Short mmCIF file of C-alpha atoms and ligand atoms in Angstrom, two decimals:
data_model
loop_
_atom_site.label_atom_id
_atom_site.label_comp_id
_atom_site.label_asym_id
_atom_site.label_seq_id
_atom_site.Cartn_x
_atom_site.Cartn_y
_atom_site.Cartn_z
CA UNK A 1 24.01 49.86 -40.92
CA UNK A 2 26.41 52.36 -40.54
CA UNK A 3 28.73 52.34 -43.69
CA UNK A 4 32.42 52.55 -43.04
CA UNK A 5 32.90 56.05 -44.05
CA UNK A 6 30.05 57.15 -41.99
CA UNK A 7 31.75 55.30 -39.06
CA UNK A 8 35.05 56.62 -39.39
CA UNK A 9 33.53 60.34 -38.97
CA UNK A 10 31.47 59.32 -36.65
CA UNK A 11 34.42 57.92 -34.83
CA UNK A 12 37.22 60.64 -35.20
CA UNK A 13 34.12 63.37 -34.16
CA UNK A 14 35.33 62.03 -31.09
CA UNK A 15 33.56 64.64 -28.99
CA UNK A 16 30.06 64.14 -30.38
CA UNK A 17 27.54 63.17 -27.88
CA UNK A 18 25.46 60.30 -29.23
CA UNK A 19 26.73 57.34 -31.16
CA UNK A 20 25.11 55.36 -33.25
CA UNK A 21 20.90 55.74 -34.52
CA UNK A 22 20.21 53.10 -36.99
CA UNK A 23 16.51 51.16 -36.69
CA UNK A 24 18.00 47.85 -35.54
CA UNK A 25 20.98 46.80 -33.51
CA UNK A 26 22.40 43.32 -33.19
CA UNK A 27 22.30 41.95 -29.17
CA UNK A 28 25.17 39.33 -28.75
CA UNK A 29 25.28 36.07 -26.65
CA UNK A 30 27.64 33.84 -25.90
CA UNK A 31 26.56 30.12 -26.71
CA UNK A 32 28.40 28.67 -23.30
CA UNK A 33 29.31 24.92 -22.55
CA UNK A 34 30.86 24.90 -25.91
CA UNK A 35 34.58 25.60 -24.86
CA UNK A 36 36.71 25.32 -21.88
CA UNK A 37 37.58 28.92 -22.07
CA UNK A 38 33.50 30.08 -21.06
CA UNK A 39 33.94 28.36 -18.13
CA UNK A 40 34.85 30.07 -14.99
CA UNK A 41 36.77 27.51 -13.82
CA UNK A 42 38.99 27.49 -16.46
CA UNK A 43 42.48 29.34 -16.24
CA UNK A 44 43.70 31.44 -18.74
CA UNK A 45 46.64 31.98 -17.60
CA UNK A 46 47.88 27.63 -17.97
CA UNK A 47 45.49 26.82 -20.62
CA UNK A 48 46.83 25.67 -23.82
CA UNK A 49 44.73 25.61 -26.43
CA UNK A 50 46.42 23.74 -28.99
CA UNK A 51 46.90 20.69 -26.33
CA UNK A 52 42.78 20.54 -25.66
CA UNK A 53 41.70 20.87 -29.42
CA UNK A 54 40.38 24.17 -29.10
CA UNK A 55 38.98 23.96 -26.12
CA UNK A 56 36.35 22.10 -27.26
CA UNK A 57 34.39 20.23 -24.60
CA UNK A 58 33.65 16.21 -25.08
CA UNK A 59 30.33 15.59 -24.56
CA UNK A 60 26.70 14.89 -26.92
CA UNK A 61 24.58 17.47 -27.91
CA UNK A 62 20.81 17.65 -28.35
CA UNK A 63 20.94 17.44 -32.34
CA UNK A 64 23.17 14.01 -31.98
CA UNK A 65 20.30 11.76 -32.85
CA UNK A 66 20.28 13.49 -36.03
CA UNK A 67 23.88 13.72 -36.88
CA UNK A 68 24.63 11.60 -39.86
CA UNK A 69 26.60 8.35 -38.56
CA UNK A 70 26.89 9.98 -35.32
CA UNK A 71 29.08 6.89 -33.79
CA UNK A 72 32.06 7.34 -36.51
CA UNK A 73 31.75 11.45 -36.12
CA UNK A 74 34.36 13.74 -34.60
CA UNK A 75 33.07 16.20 -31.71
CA UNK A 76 33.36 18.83 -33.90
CA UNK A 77 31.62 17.31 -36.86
CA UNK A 78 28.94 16.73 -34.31
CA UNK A 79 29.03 20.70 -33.17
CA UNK A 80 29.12 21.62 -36.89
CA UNK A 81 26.15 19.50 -37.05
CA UNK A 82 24.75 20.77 -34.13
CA UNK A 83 25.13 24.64 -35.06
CA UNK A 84 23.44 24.02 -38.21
CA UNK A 85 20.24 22.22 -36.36
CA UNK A 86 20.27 25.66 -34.23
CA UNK A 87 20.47 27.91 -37.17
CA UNK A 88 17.58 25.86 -38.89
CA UNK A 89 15.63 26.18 -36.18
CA UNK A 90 16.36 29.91 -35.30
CA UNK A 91 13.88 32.65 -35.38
CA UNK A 92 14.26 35.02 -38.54
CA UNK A 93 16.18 37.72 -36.41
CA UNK A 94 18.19 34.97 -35.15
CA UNK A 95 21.32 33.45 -35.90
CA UNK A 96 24.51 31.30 -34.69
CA UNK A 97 28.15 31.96 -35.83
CA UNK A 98 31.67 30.36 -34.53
CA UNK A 99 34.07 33.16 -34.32
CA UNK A 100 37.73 31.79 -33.90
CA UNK A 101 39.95 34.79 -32.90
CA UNK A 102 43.78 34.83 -33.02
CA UNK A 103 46.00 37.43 -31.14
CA UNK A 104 49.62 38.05 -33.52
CA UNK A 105 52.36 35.76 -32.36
CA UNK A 106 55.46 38.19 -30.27
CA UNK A 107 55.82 41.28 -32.41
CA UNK A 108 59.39 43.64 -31.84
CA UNK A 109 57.34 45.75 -29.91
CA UNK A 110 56.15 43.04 -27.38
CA UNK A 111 59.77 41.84 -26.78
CA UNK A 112 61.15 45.32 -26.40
CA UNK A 113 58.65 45.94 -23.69
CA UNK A 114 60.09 42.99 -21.81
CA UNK A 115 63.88 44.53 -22.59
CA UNK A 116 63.03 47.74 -20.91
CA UNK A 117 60.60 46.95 -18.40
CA UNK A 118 57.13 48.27 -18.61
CA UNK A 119 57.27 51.79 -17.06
CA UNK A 120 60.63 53.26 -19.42
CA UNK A 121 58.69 51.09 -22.58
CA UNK A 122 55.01 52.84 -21.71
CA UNK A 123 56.42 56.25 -20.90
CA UNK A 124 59.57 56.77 -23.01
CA UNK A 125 60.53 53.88 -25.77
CA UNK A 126 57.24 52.97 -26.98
CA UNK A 127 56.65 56.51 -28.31
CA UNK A 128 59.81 56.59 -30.43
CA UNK A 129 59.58 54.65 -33.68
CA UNK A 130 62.69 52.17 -32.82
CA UNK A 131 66.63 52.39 -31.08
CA UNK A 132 69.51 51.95 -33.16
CA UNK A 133 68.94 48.35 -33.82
CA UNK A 134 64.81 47.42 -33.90
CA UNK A 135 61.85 49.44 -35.70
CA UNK A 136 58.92 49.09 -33.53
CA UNK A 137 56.45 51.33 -35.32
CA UNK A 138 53.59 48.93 -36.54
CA UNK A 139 55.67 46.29 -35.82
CA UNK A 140 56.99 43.20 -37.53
CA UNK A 141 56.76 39.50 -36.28
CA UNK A 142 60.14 37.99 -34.18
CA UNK A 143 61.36 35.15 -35.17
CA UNK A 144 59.16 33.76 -31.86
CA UNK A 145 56.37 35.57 -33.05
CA UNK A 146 56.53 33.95 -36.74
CA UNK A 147 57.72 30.39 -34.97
CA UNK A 148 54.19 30.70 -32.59
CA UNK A 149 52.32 31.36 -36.03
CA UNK A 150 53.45 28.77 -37.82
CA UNK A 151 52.37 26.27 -35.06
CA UNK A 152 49.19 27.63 -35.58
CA UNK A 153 49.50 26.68 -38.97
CA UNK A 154 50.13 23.21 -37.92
CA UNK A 155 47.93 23.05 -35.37
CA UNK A 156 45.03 24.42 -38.15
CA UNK A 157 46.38 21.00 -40.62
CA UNK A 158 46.02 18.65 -37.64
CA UNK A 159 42.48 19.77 -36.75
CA UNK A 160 41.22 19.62 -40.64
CA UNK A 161 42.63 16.57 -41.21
CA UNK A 162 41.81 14.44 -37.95
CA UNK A 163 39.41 16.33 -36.19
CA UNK A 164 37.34 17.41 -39.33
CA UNK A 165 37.16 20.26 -38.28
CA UNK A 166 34.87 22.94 -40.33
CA UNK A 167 37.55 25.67 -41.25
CA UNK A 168 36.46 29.28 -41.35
CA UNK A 169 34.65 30.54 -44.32
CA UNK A 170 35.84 34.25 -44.31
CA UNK A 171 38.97 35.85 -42.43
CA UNK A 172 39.26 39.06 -41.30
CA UNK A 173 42.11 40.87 -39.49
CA UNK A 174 43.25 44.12 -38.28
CA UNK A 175 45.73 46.29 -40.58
CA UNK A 176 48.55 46.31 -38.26
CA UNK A 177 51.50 44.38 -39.98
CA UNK A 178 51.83 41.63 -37.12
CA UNK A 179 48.50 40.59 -37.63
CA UNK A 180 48.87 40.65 -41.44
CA UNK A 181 51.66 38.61 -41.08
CA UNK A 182 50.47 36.12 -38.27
CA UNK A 183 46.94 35.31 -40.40
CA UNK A 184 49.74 35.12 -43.76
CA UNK A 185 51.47 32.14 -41.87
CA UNK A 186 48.99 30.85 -39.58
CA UNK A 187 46.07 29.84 -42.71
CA UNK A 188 49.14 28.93 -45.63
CA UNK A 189 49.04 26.08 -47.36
CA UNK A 190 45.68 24.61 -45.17
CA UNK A 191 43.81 21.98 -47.07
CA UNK A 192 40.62 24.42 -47.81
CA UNK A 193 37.77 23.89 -49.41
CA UNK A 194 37.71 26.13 -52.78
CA UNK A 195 34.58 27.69 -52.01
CA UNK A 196 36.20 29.15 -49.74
CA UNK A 197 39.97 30.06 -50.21
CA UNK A 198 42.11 32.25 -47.30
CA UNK A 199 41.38 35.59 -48.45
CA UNK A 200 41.28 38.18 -45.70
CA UNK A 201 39.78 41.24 -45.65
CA UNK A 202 41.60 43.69 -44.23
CA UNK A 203 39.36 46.18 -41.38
CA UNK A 204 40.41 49.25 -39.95
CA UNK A 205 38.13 48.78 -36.50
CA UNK A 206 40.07 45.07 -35.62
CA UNK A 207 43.15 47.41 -34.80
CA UNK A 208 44.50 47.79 -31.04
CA UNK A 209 43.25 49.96 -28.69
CA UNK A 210 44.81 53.08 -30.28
CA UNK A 211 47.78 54.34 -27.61
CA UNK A 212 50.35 57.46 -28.14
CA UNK A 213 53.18 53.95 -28.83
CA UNK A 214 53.68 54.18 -32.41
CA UNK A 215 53.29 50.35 -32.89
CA UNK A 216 49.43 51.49 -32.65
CA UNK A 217 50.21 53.38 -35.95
CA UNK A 218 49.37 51.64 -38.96
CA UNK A 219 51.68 51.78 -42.24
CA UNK A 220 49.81 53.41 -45.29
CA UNK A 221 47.70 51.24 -47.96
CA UNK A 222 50.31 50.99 -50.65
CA UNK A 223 52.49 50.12 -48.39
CA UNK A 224 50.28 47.24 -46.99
CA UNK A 225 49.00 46.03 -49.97
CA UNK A 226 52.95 45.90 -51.27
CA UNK A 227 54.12 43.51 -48.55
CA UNK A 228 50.13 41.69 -48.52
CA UNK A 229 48.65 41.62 -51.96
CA UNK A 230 46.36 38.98 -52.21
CA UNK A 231 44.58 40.54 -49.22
CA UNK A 232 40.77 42.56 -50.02
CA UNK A 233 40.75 46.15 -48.70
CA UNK A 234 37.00 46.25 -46.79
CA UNK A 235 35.12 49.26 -48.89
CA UNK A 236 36.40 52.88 -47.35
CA UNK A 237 40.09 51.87 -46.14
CA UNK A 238 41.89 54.81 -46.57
CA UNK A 239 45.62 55.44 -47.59
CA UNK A 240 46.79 57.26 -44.47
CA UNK A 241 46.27 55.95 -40.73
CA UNK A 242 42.60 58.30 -39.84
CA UNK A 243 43.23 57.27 -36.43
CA UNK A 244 46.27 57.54 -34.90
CA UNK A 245 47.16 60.84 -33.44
CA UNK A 246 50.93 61.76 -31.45
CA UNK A 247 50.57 61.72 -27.73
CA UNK A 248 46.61 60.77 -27.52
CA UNK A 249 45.17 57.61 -26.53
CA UNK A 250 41.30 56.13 -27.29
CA UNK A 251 39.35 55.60 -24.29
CA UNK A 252 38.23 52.20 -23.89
CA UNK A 253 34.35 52.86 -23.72
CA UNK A 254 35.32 54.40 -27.13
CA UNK A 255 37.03 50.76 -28.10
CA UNK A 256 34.00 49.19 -26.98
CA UNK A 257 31.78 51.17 -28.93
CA UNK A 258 34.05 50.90 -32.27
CA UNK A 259 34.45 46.63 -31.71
CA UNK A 260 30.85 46.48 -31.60
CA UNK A 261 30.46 48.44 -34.80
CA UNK A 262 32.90 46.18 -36.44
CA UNK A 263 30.84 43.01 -35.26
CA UNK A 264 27.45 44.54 -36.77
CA UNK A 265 29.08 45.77 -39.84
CA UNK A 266 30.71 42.30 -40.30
CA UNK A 267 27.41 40.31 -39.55
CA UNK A 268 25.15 42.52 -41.22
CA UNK A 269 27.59 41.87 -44.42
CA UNK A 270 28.43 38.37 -43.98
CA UNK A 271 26.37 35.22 -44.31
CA UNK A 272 29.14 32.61 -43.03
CA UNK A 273 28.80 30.58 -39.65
CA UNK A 274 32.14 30.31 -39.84
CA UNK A 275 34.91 33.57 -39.29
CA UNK A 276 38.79 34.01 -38.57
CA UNK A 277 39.46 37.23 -36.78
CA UNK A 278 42.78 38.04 -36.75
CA UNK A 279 43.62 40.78 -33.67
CA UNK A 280 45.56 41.70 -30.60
CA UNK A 281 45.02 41.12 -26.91
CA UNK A 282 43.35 44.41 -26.17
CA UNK A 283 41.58 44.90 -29.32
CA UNK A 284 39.59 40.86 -29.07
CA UNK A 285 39.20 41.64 -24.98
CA UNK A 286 37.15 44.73 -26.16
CA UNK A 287 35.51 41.97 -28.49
CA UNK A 288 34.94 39.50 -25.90
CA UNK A 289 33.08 41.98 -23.52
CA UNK A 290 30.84 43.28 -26.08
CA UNK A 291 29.91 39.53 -26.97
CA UNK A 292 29.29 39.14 -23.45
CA UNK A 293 32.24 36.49 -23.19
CA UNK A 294 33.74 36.48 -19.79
CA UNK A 295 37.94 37.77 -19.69
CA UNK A 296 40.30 35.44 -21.27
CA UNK A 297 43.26 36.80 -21.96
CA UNK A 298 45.50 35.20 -24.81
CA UNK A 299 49.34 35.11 -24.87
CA UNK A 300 51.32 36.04 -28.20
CA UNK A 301 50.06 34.01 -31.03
CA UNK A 302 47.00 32.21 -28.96
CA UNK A 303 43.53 31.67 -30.17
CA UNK A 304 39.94 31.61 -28.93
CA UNK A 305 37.02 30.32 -30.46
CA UNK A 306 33.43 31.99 -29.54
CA UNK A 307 30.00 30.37 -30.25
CA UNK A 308 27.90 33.24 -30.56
CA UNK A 309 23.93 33.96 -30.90
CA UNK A 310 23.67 37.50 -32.42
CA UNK A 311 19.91 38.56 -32.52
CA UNK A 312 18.62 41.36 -34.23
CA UNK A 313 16.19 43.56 -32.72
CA UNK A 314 14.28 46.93 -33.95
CA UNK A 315 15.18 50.27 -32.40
CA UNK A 316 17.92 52.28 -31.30
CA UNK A 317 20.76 50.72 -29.63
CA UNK A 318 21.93 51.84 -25.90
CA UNK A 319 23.22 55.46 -26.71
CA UNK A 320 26.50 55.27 -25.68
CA UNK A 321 28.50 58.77 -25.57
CA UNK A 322 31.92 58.77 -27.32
CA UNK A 323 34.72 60.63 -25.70
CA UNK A 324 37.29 62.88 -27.02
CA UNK A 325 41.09 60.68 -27.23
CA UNK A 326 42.93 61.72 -23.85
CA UNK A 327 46.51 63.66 -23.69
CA UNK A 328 49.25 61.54 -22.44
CA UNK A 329 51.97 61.95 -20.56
CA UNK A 330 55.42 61.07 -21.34
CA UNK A 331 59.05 61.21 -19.91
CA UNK A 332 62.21 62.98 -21.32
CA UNK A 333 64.19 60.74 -20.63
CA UNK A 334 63.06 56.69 -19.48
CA UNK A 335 62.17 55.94 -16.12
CA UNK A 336 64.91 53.71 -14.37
CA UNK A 337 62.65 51.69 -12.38
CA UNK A 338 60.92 48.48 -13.64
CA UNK A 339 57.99 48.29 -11.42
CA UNK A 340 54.91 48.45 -13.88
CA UNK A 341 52.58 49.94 -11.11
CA UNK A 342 54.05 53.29 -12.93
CA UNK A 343 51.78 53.76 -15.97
CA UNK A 344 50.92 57.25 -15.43
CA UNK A 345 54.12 58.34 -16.12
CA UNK A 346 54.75 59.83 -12.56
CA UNK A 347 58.42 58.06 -12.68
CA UNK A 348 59.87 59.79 -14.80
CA UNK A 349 63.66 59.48 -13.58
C1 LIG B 401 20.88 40.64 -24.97
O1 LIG B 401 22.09 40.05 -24.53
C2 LIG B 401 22.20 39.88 -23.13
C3 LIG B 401 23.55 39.26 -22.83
O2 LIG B 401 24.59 39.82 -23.57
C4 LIG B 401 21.08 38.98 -22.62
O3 LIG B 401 21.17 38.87 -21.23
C5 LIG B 401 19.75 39.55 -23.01
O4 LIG B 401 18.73 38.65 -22.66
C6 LIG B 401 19.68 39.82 -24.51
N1 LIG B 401 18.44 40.50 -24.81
C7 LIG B 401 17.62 40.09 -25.79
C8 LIG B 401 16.37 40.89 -25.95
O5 LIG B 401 17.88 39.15 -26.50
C1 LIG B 402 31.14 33.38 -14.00
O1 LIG B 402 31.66 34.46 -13.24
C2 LIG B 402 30.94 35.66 -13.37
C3 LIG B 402 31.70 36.76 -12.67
O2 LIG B 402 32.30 36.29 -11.50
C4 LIG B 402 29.52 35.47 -12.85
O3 LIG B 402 28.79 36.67 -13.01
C5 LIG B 402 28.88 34.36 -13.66
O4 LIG B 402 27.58 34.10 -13.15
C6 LIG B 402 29.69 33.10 -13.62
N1 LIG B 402 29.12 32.14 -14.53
C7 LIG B 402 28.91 30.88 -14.19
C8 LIG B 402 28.29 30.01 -15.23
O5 LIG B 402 29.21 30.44 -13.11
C1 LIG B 403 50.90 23.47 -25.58
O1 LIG B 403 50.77 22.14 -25.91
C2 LIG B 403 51.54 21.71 -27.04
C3 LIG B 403 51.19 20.28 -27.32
O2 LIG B 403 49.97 20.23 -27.95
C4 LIG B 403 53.00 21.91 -26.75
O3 LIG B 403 53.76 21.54 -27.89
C5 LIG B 403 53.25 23.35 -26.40
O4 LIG B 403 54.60 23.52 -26.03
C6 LIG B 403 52.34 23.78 -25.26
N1 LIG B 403 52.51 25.22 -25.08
C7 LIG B 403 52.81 25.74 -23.90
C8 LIG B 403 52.93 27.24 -23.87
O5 LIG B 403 52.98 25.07 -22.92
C1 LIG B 404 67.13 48.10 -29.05
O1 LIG B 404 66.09 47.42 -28.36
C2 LIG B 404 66.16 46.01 -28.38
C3 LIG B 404 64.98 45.51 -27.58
O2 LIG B 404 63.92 45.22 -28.40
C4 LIG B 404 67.45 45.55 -27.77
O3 LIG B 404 67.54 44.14 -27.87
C5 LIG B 404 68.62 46.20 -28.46
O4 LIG B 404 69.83 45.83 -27.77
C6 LIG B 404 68.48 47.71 -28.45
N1 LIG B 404 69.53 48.33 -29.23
C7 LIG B 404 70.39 49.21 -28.72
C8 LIG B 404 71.40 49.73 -29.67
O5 LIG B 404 70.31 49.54 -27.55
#
């Protein structure tokens, strides 16, 4: 395994032509007919999660037979019995874990994009730090965005207490404030077990798709462990933002490439079934496709969950060339109109 120092070079080298060698790599499945949201018939765009308990799909599984008073059991006591039977019985390269990944609730930046319309927010607005009023540089939660976490919260309370739910062992989430701030108010004050408490490990690779908009610029380590200090630091988080760079945006093979890393680096290092990622909506579709989970995109403050099968297998990886962050284009002044089929900043007046 690549250790995070070693990854961050190997990541900002951004024009070196081979990525990873390491003797094994992890291949990723998606356990489907778990969830609604694996279907293909299901609509992302209408489905609410919190009103269909997850997305969790009624119906028995193989391992019900053996499910301790199966009758009196909840569907997901029955799953959590049922991913256990399938990890027992899994080869030694093998295994099974439920990922449950949460997109921040509205940040500043999200609603200011909807104020100016797409085109003047991509090529003008979003590369300033803020207007006279609202800072939009690694944003903060709205009120709507703190309002959506909190009935996340709630929504976490009802499924421990009547659907018995097994709540994630480990959380992780990206450093950008909103997400600090949505896992802070979406896993307070949750009846957990004290094995394991809601103690989040902060990693730079869950971050957003890195864009020249400065609320893809993360605030400094003092700064975040200030505002979030009962968070862990993973090992190799460095003060400064190693990422970010003015005008410049990551390519999304490289995003692909870097979520992937984060997923073997947090398997290969973590022993749970169980694991809160907290993210944004580009940053867990990157996640999704290297799982092999079809799209499903999540509103402000939504959640997934994601049965996967991760198997580890000996030799080299796909080779997968990284490419150097590309040059953006920007406008002096913003673009007036509000059509978003302007992204390439052609508009400009
Ligand atoms: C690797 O994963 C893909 C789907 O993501 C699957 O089709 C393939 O069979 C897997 N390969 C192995 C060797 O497990
Ligand atoms: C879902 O849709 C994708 C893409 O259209 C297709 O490749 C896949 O086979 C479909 N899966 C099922 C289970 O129908
Ligand atoms: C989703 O369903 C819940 C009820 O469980 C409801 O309170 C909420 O308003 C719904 N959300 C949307 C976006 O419709
Ligand atoms: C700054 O932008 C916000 C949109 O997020 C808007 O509501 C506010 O009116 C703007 N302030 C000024 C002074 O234009």
């Amino acid at each position: 395994m690549l250790g995070p120092s070693l990854l961050y070079g190997f990541l900002a080298a951004a024009s070196t032509a081979t990525a990873y060698s390491h003797s094994t790599h992890i291949n990723y499945t998606v356990v489907t007919g778990i969830f609604q949201q694996d279907d293909n018939a299901t609509n992302p765009s209408t489905f609410n999660f919190t009103a269909s308990n997850f997305g969790l799909i009624e119906r028995s599984y193989p391992s019900d037979s053996s499910c301790p008073d199966s009758k009196h059991s909840t569907q997901w006591q029955r799953l959590a019995h049922y991913i256990s039977t399938l990890n027992n019985k899994a080869k030694r390269n093998e295994r099974y874990a439920l990922f449950f990944m949460g997109r921040h609730g509205e940040g500043y930046h999200n609603a200011a994009e909807t104020y100016f319309g797409t085109p003047a927010w991509n090529c003008y607005w979003s590369e300033l730090n803020g207007n006279a009023t609202v800072t939009w540089a690694d944003a903060h939660l709205t009120e709507t965005g703190a309002a959506q976490a909190n009935s996340v919260n709630t929504f976490w309370k009802n499924l421990i207490k009547d659907e018995k739910i097994t709540p994630p062992e480990t959380y992780y989430t990206s450093p950008l404030y909103r997400c600090l701030d949505t896992a802070k108010l979406t896993f307070a004050g949750l009846d957990l077990p004290r094995k394991n408490p809601f103690v989040p490990t902060i990693k730079e690779l869950l971050r957003e798709g890195i864009s020249a908009h400065t609320c893809d610029r993360r605030s400094n380590k003092i700064y975040i462990h200030k505002n979030f200090p009962s968070f862990k630091f993973e090992k190799g988080f460095v003060e400064e933002d190693p990422f970010w760079t003015k005008l410049h945006a990551e390519p999304s093979a490289d995003q692909d490439i870097r979520s992937k890393a984060v997923l073997d680096d947090i398997l290969s290092n973590d022993a749970s079934t169980y694991m809160s990622i907290t993210s944004h909506s580009g940053e867990i579709a990157s996640l999704l496709r290297v799982l092999g989970h079809r799209v499903f995109s999540l509103s402000t403050g939504a959640a997934i969950p994601v049965l996967v099968k991760a198997t580890t297998l000996t030799g080299d990886g796909p080779a997968t060339p990284t490419l150097p962050y590309t040059p953006q284009s920007t406008c002096t002044a913003p673009p007036t109109i509000r059509d978003s089929s302007c992204n390439d900043c052609s508009c400009c007046l």
